[in-house]
Coordinates of C-alpha atoms and ligand atoms in Angstrom, one line a residue:
X1 CA -41.4 -48.8 1.5
X2 CA -40.3 -47.5 4.8
X3 CA -36.8 -45.8 4.6
X4 CA -34.2 -48.3 5.9
X5 CA -32.5 -47.3 9.1
X6 CA -28.9 -45.9 9.0
X7 CA -26.1 -46.0 11.6
X8 CA -25.7 -42.8 13.7
X9 CA -23.6 -40.2 11.9
X10 CA -19.9 -40.8 12.7
X11 CA -20.5 -44.3 14.1
X12 CA -18.9 -47.0 11.8
X13 CA -19.7 -50.5 10.8
X14 CA -16.5 -52.6 10.3
X15 CA -17.5 -55.0 7.6
X16 CA -16.2 -58.5 7.2
X17 CA -13.6 -57.5 4.4
X18 CA -12.0 -55.0 6.8
X19 CA -12.1 -57.2 9.9
X20 CA -9.0 -59.1 9.1
X21 CA -6.8 -56.0 9.3
X22 CA -8.6 -55.1 12.6
X23 CA -7.9 -58.5 14.0
X24 CA -4.2 -58.3 13.0
X25 CA -3.9 -55.0 14.9
X26 CA -5.8 -56.1 17.9
X27 CA -4.2 -59.6 18.1
X28 CA -0.7 -58.0 17.7
X29 CA -1.5 -55.4 20.5
X30 CA -2.7 -58.1 22.9
X31 CA 0.3 -60.3 22.4
X32 CA 2.6 -57.3 22.7
X33 CA 1.1 -55.9 26.0
X34 CA 1.2 -59.4 27.6
X35 CA 4.7 -60.0 26.5
X36 CA 5.8 -56.9 28.6
X37 CA 4.0 -58.2 31.6
X38 CA 0.9 -56.0 31.3
X39 CA -2.6 -57.4 32.2
X40 CA -6.0 -56.5 30.7
X41 CA -8.5 -54.4 32.6
X42 CA -12.0 -54.1 31.2
X43 CA -14.1 -51.3 32.4
X44 CA -17.7 -50.3 31.5
X45 CA -18.5 -48.2 28.4
X46 CA -20.7 -46.0 30.6
X47 CA -19.3 -44.1 33.7
X48 CA -20.7 -41.3 35.9
X49 CA -20.2 -37.9 34.1
X50 CA -18.5 -36.6 37.1
X51 CA -15.6 -39.0 36.5
X52 CA -14.6 -37.4 33.2
X53 CA -15.4 -33.8 34.3
X54 CA -13.0 -34.2 37.3
X55 CA -10.2 -36.1 35.4
X56 CA -10.1 -34.8 31.8
X57 CA -10.8 -31.2 33.0
X58 CA -13.6 -28.7 32.3
X59 CA -11.7 -26.4 29.9
X60 CA -10.8 -29.3 27.5
X61 CA -12.4 -30.0 24.1
X62 CA -13.6 -33.3 25.3
X63 CA -15.6 -32.1 28.3
X64 CA -16.7 -28.8 26.8
X65 CA -18.1 -30.1 23.7
X66 CA -17.5 -33.7 22.8
X67 CA -19.1 -35.9 25.5
X68 CA -22.2 -38.2 24.9
X69 CA -23.8 -37.4 28.3
X70 CA -27.4 -38.3 29.1
X71 CA -29.6 -38.9 32.1
X72 CA -30.6 -42.5 32.9
X73 CA -34.1 -43.4 34.2
X74 CA -33.1 -42.6 37.7
X75 CA -32.0 -39.1 36.7
X76 CA -28.3 -39.9 37.1
X77 CA -25.9 -38.2 34.8
X78 CA -23.9 -40.7 32.7
X79 CA -21.4 -40.5 29.9
X80 CA -20.2 -42.8 27.2
X81 CA -16.5 -42.9 27.8
X82 CA -14.5 -40.6 25.5
X83 CA -11.1 -42.2 26.6
X84 CA -9.8 -45.1 28.7
X85 CA -7.5 -43.7 31.4
X86 CA -10.3 -42.1 33.7
X87 CA -12.1 -45.5 33.8
X88 CA -8.8 -47.4 34.7
X89 CA -8.0 -45.0 37.5
X90 CA -11.7 -45.2 38.9
X91 CA -11.5 -49.1 38.7
X92 CA -8.0 -49.2 40.2
X93 CA -9.1 -47.2 43.2
X94 CA -12.4 -49.0 43.6
X95 CA -10.7 -52.4 43.7
X96 CA -7.6 -51.4 45.6
X97 CA -5.2 -52.0 42.8
X98 CA -3.3 -48.8 43.1
X99 CA -2.1 -48.1 46.6
X100 CA 1.3 -49.2 47.6
X101 CA 1.9 -51.4 44.7
X102 CA 2.9 -51.4 41.0
X103 CA 0.5 -52.2 38.3
X104 CA 0.9 -52.5 34.5
X105 CA -2.4 -52.6 32.8
X106 CA -3.8 -52.5 29.2
X107 CA -7.1 -52.0 27.7
X108 CA -8.9 -52.2 24.3
X109 CA -12.3 -50.8 23.6
X110 CA -14.8 -48.4 22.0
X111 CA -14.7 -44.7 22.8
X112 CA -17.2 -42.0 21.9
X113 CA -16.7 -38.2 21.1
X114 CA -19.1 -36.0 19.4
X115 CA -16.7 -34.4 16.8
X116 CA -16.9 -33.5 13.2
X117 CA -16.6 -36.8 11.4
X118 CA -13.7 -37.0 8.8
X119 CA -11.1 -39.5 7.7
X120 CA -9.4 -40.8 10.9
X121 CA -11.9 -39.0 13.2
X122 CA -15.1 -40.5 14.2
X123 CA -17.8 -40.3 16.9
X124 CA -17.4 -44.0 17.8
X125 CA -13.8 -45.2 17.6
X126 CA -11.5 -47.6 19.2
X127 CA -8.5 -47.1 21.3
X128 CA -5.9 -49.5 22.8
X129 CA -3.8 -48.3 25.8
X130 CA -1.5 -49.1 28.6
X131 CA -1.4 -47.5 32.0
X132 CA 1.3 -48.1 34.7
X133 CA 0.9 -47.1 38.4
X134 CA 3.3 -46.9 41.3
X135 CA 6.4 -46.1 39.3
X136 CA 7.8 -42.6 39.5
X137 CA 11.2 -43.1 37.8
X138 CA 11.9 -42.4 34.0
X139 CA 12.6 -46.0 33.3
X140 CA 8.8 -46.6 33.1
X141 CA 8.2 -43.6 30.8
X142 CA 10.9 -45.1 28.5
X143 CA 9.3 -48.6 28.7
X144 CA 5.8 -47.2 27.8
X145 CA 7.4 -45.4 24.8
X146 CA 9.4 -48.5 23.8
X147 CA 6.2 -50.6 23.8
X148 CA 4.7 -48.3 21.2
X149 CA 7.9 -48.3 19.2
X150 CA 7.7 -52.1 19.2
X151 CA 4.0 -52.1 18.1
X152 CA 5.0 -50.1 15.0
X153 CA 7.7 -52.6 14.2
X154 CA 5.5 -55.5 14.6
X155 CA 2.8 -53.9 12.3
X156 CA 5.5 -53.0 9.9
X157 CA 4.9 -49.3 9.9
X158 CA 7.3 -46.8 8.3
X159 CA 7.4 -43.0 8.7
X160 CA 6.2 -42.8 12.2
X161 CA 8.0 -40.4 14.3
X162 CA 8.1 -39.6 18.1
X163 CA 7.8 -36.2 19.7
X164 CA 8.4 -35.7 23.4
X165 CA 8.3 -32.9 25.9
X166 CA 8.0 -32.2 29.6
X167 CA 5.4 -30.2 31.3
X168 CA 7.2 -30.2 34.6
X169 CA 5.7 -30.2 38.0
X170 CA 2.3 -28.7 38.7
X171 CA 4.1 -25.8 40.4
X172 CA 6.3 -25.1 37.4
X173 CA 3.4 -25.4 35.1
X174 CA 1.6 -22.8 37.2
X175 CA 4.5 -20.5 36.9
X176 CA 4.7 -21.0 33.2
X177 CA 1.1 -20.5 32.9
X178 CA 1.4 -17.0 34.4
X179 CA 4.2 -16.1 32.0
X180 CA 2.1 -17.3 29.1
X181 CA -0.9 -15.3 30.1
X182 CA 1.2 -12.2 30.3
X183 CA 2.7 -13.0 27.0
X184 CA -0.5 -13.7 25.1
X185 CA -2.4 -10.7 26.9
X186 CA 0.2 -8.4 25.5
X187 CA -0.6 -9.7 22.0
X188 CA -4.3 -9.9 22.6
X189 CA -5.3 -8.5 19.1
X190 CA -3.5 -11.4 17.5
X191 CA -5.5 -14.1 19.3
X192 CA -8.1 -16.0 17.5
X193 CA -11.5 -16.7 19.1
X194 CA -10.6 -20.0 20.6
X195 CA -7.4 -18.6 22.1
X196 CA -9.2 -15.7 23.6
X197 CA -11.5 -18.1 25.4
X198 CA -8.6 -20.3 26.5
X199 CA -6.4 -17.3 27.6
X200 CA -7.4 -17.4 31.3
X201 CA -9.0 -20.9 31.4
X202 CA -6.3 -23.0 29.8
X203 CA -3.5 -20.9 28.3
X204 CA -1.2 -23.8 27.5
X205 CA -3.7 -25.1 25.1
X206 CA -3.1 -22.0 22.9
X207 CA 0.2 -23.5 22.1
X208 CA -1.7 -26.5 20.6
X209 CA -3.6 -24.2 18.3
X210 CA -4.0 -25.6 14.7
X211 CA -4.7 -22.0 13.3
X212 CA -1.9 -21.1 10.8
X213 CA -2.6 -17.4 11.7
X214 CA -1.5 -18.1 15.2
X215 CA 1.7 -19.8 14.3
X216 CA 4.2 -16.9 14.5
X217 CA 2.7 -15.9 17.9
X218 CA 3.0 -19.4 19.2
X219 CA 6.5 -19.7 17.9
X220 CA 7.7 -16.7 19.7
X221 CA 6.1 -17.6 23.0
X222 CA 8.2 -18.3 26.1
X223 CA 9.5 -21.7 26.1
X224 CA 8.1 -24.2 28.6
X225 CA 11.3 -26.1 28.9
X226 CA 13.0 -22.9 30.4
X227 CA 10.5 -23.0 33.3
X228 CA 11.0 -26.6 34.3
X229 CA 11.8 -27.5 37.9
X230 CA 15.1 -29.2 38.5
X231 CA 13.6 -32.6 39.3
X232 CA 11.5 -32.6 36.3
X233 CA 14.5 -31.5 34.2
X234 CA 16.5 -34.5 35.6
X235 CA 13.5 -36.8 34.9
X236 CA 13.4 -35.7 31.3
X237 CA 17.1 -36.2 30.9
X238 CA 16.7 -39.7 32.3
X239 CA 14.1 -40.5 29.8
X240 CA 16.1 -39.1 26.9
X241 CA 19.1 -41.1 28.0
X242 CA 17.2 -44.3 28.1
X243 CA 15.6 -43.7 24.7
X244 CA 19.0 -43.0 23.2
X245 CA 20.4 -46.2 24.7
X246 CA 17.4 -48.2 23.3
X247 CA 17.9 -46.7 19.9
X248 CA 14.5 -45.0 19.8
X249 CA 14.7 -41.7 17.8
X250 CA 12.7 -38.6 19.1
X251 CA 12.3 -35.0 18.6
X252 CA 11.9 -32.6 21.5
X253 CA 8.9 -30.4 20.8
X254 CA 8.5 -27.8 23.4
X255 CA 5.2 -26.8 22.1
X256 CA 3.6 -30.2 22.7
X257 CA 1.1 -29.8 25.5
X258 CA -1.7 -32.4 24.9
X259 CA -5.4 -31.8 25.0
X260 CA -6.1 -33.3 28.4
X261 CA -5.5 -31.6 31.7
X262 CA -4.2 -34.4 33.9
X263 CA -0.6 -34.7 32.4
X264 CA 2.7 -33.6 34.1
X265 CA 6.3 -34.1 33.2
X266 CA 6.6 -36.4 30.3
X267 CA 4.1 -36.0 27.4
X268 CA 4.7 -37.6 23.9
X269 CA 2.9 -38.2 20.6
X270 CA 3.7 -40.6 17.8
X271 CA 2.8 -39.0 14.4
X272 CA 2.6 -40.1 10.8
X273 CA 2.4 -37.9 7.6
X274 CA 0.6 -40.6 5.7
X275 CA -2.9 -39.9 7.0
X276 CA -3.3 -36.3 6.2
X277 CA -4.6 -34.0 9.0
X278 CA -5.3 -36.8 11.5
X279 CA -1.7 -37.8 11.9
X280 CA -1.4 -38.5 15.6
X281 CA -1.7 -42.3 16.1
X282 CA -0.6 -42.5 19.8
X283 CA -0.5 -40.0 22.6
X284 CA 0.3 -40.2 26.2
X285 CA 2.5 -39.2 29.2
X286 CA 2.8 -39.0 32.9
X287 CA -0.2 -38.1 35.2
X288 CA 1.1 -38.4 38.6
X289 CA -1.6 -36.1 40.1
X290 CA -4.7 -37.9 38.7
X291 CA -5.4 -40.6 41.3
X292 CA -5.2 -38.1 44.2
X293 CA -7.3 -35.6 42.2
X294 CA -9.9 -38.3 42.1
X295 CA -9.9 -38.9 45.8
X296 CA -7.2 -41.7 46.0
X297 CA -3.7 -41.5 47.5
X298 CA -0.7 -40.0 45.7
X299 CA 0.1 -42.5 42.9
X300 CA 2.6 -42.0 40.1
X301 CA 1.2 -43.0 36.8
X302 CA 2.2 -43.1 33.1
X303 CA 0.5 -44.5 30.0
X304 CA -0.6 -43.9 26.4
X305 CA -3.7 -44.2 24.2
X306 CA -3.6 -45.4 20.6
X307 CA -6.2 -44.6 17.9
X308 CA -6.8 -48.0 16.4
X309 CA -9.0 -46.6 13.6
X310 CA -6.0 -44.6 12.5
X311 CA -3.7 -47.6 12.6
X312 CA -6.2 -49.6 10.5
X313 CA -6.2 -46.9 7.9
X314 CA -2.3 -47.1 7.9
X315 CA -2.3 -50.9 7.7
X316 CA -4.6 -50.8 4.7
X317 CA -2.8 -48.0 3.0
X318 CA 0.6 -49.5 3.4
X319 CA -0.8 -53.1 2.6
X320 CA 0.7 -54.6 5.8
X321 CA -1.9 -57.1 6.8
X322 CA -0.3 -60.5 6.4
X323 CA -2.9 -62.5 8.3
X324 CA -5.4 -64.2 6.0
X325 CA -8.6 -65.8 6.9
X326 CA -9.5 -67.4 3.8
X327 CA -10.5 -71.2 4.2
X328 CA -7.8 -73.7 3.6
X329 CA -10.5 -76.1 2.3
X330 CA -14.2 -75.9 1.2
X331 CA -16.1 -79.2 1.8
X332 CA -18.4 -80.1 -1.0
X333 CA -20.8 -82.7 -0.2
X334 CA -23.1 -83.9 -3.0
X335 CA -26.1 -85.9 -2.0
X336 CA -27.5 -86.6 1.5
X337 CA -25.3 -89.6 2.1
X338 CA -22.2 -87.6 1.4
X339 CA -23.5 -84.9 3.6
X340 CA -24.0 -87.2 6.7
X341 CA -20.5 -88.6 6.2
X342 CA -19.0 -85.2 5.4
X343 CA -20.2 -83.4 8.6
X344 CA -18.8 -86.2 10.7
X345 CA -15.5 -86.0 8.8
X346 CA -15.3 -82.3 9.2
X347 CA -15.7 -82.4 12.9
X348 CA -12.9 -85.2 13.3
X349 CA -10.6 -83.1 11.2
X350 CA -11.3 -79.9 13.4
X351 CA -10.7 -82.2 16.4
X352 CA -7.3 -83.0 15.1
X353 CA -6.3 -79.7 13.5
X354 CA -7.6 -76.7 15.5
X355 CA -5.8 -74.3 13.0
X356 CA -7.7 -75.7 10.1
X357 CA -9.9 -73.2 8.4
X358 CA -12.6 -75.6 6.9
X359 CA -15.7 -74.1 5.4
X360 CA -18.5 -76.7 5.0
X361 CA -21.0 -76.3 2.3
X362 CA -24.5 -75.3 3.8
X363 CA -27.9 -75.7 2.2
X364 CA -27.1 -78.6 -0.1
X365 CA -27.2 -77.8 -3.8
X366 CA -25.9 -79.4 -7.0
X367 CA -22.3 -80.4 -7.3
X368 CA -21.8 -77.5 -9.7
X369 CA -23.4 -74.9 -7.4
X370 CA -21.3 -76.2 -4.6
X371 CA -18.1 -75.8 -6.5
X372 CA -19.0 -72.3 -7.4
X373 CA -19.4 -71.5 -3.8
X374 CA -16.2 -73.0 -3.1
X375 CA -14.5 -70.8 -5.6
X376 CA -16.2 -67.7 -4.2
X377 CA -15.1 -68.6 -0.7
X378 CA -11.4 -67.9 -1.7
X379 CA -10.6 -71.3 -0.3
X380 CA -7.4 -72.9 -1.5
X381 CA -8.8 -76.4 -2.1
X382 CA -12.2 -78.0 -2.5
X383 CA -12.6 -81.4 -0.7
X384 CA -15.2 -83.3 -2.6
X385 CA -17.5 -86.1 -1.3
X386 CA -19.9 -87.5 -3.9
X387 CA -21.6 -90.9 -4.2
X388 CA -18.4 -92.5 -5.6
X389 CA -16.2 -91.2 -3.0
X390 CA -18.6 -92.4 -0.3
X391 CA -18.9 -95.9 -1.8
X392 CA -15.1 -96.4 -2.0
X393 CA -14.0 -94.5 1.2
X394 CA -12.3 -91.8 -1.0
X395 CA -12.1 -88.0 -1.0
X396 CA -11.3 -85.9 -4.1
X397 CA -9.1 -82.9 -3.6
X398 CA -9.4 -80.2 -6.1
X399 CA -6.9 -77.2 -6.1
X400 CA -8.9 -73.9 -6.7
X401 CA -6.0 -71.6 -7.4
X402 CA -2.5 -71.5 -8.7
X403 CA 0.8 -71.9 -7.0
X404 CA -0.5 -74.5 -4.4
X405 CA 1.3 -77.6 -3.0
X406 CA -0.9 -79.8 -5.1
X407 CA -1.6 -78.7 -8.6
X408 CA -3.7 -81.6 -10.1
X409 CA -7.0 -82.9 -8.8
X410 CA -6.6 -86.3 -7.2
X411 CA -8.8 -88.8 -5.2
X412 CA -7.1 -90.3 -2.1
X413 CA -8.2 -92.7 0.7
X414 CA -10.1 -90.9 3.4
X415 CA -7.7 -92.4 5.8
X416 CA -4.9 -90.5 4.1
X417 CA -6.7 -87.1 4.3
X418 CA -5.0 -86.4 7.6
X419 CA -1.6 -86.3 6.0
X420 CA -2.7 -83.9 3.5
X421 CA -4.5 -81.6 5.9
X422 CA -1.4 -81.7 8.2
X423 CA 0.7 -80.4 5.3
X424 CA -1.6 -77.6 4.3
X425 CA -2.0 -76.3 7.8
X426 CA 1.6 -76.3 8.6
X427 CA 2.8 -74.7 5.4
X428 CA 1.7 -71.2 4.3
X429 CA -1.1 -71.1 1.8
X430 CA -0.6 -69.0 -1.3
X431 CA -2.2 -66.1 0.3
X432 CA 0.1 -66.0 3.1
X433 CA 3.2 -66.0 0.9
X434 CA 2.0 -62.7 -0.4
Ligands
ATP1 P1 -6.7 -35.0 18.3 O1 -5.9 -33.9 18.5 O2 -6.6 -35.8 17.0 O3 -8.2 -34.7 18.5 P2 -6.7 -36.0 21.0 O4 -5.7 -35.2 21.6 O5 -8.2 -35.6 21.2 O6 -6.4 -36.1 19.4 P3 -6.3 -38.3 22.7 O7 -7.4 -38.0 23.6 O8 -5.0 -38.2 23.2 O9 -6.5 -37.5 21.3 O10 -6.5 -39.8 22.2 C1 -5.4 -40.6 21.8 C2 -5.5 -41.1 20.4 O11 -6.9 -41.5 20.0 C3 -5.3 -40.0 19.3 O12 -3.9 -39.7 19.2 C4 -5.9 -40.5 18.2 O13 -5.1 -41.5 17.4 C5 -7.2 -41.2 18.7 N1 -8.4 -40.5 18.7 C6 -8.8 -39.5 19.3 N2 -10.0 -39.0 19.0 C7 -10.4 -39.8 17.9 C8 -11.5 -39.8 17.0 N3 -12.5 -39.0 17.3 N4 -11.6 -40.7 16.1 C9 -10.6 -41.6 15.9 N5 -9.4 -41.6 16.6 C10 -9.3 -40.8 17.7
MG2 MG1 -9.5 -34.4 20.1

């Protein structure tokens, strides 16, 4: 027998038993973003390679070694998007959404990076994000952070913490860059291989080193916050003041620099200790220079990206998914006459109760076989239509689990079924009481 094909390494199937927690997270995200007045932007999964090179930066992990880049049949270099911001800026410029106006945008979708797969880190993964354009003041940085804070509240997360920092203006960053190069050059013998390579290309990234041997050297490095320009300092104070007022706790981490080049001023990460090494669930900040860098006009911008795969691990680990998808009822239809009547009945119930989750038996089968399927389906009740029921215009309701509204099997007139359905779709099922 031929070997069955497998998915590409690092690319995941999300199976039906996991899909409920995914839907819980995504539904919550969509509602939340819409509630703050943000609107969805969907961009293609494939973009010109140039877009990511010019935005994310040549000396970043993503562009250096993680992109899925290929030539299409015309010989154009294309890349599967590794993140969402570049595509939003590209689309915003192309459709005139950015210049001289304010925009609040969200997205959800698949991203691709060729990294070493491990728990919480995959080659195909999902991000949700928001982006704001045209607002330069720290109120929007605070709003962006508050949206993430509310997301965790809605999902029920405990133990997530916020770290913030300011990278200052581009000029301040350049000055700090020089100071850092001097500092690290004078300790060249202590630099690991990665840091040697970054020393002149991207010295700020050395601060982000995960190598324990580099810890002391990084700790004693000059402090970024000492090199901030006055405007950035004021901006940062404005942000902190607003976070304080809103009751959002944070920790200032002057070593936080982020792995993408386009940030300036505010950067932040939300981190949990419950996922091991892959603890950052959300990262973002301000990127006022990016639109211009990509050929547009100067446009202030601020946003974040959330790793949904990591949220899903947290939701499962902390048992937070309350939304259940098990059927309210499984419709048993014994015999052809019952099946004909049953399918019509099911459609009329669905007309009346769009929230009703009704799983209709498929493929006929004996009464016993159908009841077994009903049980396996996790439905709360079986609705039974047999020959007797059809002849007398009845339907039999059989509770399939404990602690339900109705505890004993009973037969009722089909015309009374509406009242029963109304009750079970408006009260929580046993599963939902959880
Ligand atoms: P890391 O340091 O973990 O590699 P990053 O700085 O590369 O993260 P960003 O580009 O800021 O991450 O992406 C935002 C969020 O997307 C991350 O905080 C993380 O939650 C998620 N994420 C990034 N890469 C992956 C991946 N390969 N698999 C799953 N989630 C990811
Ligand atoms: Mg990364």
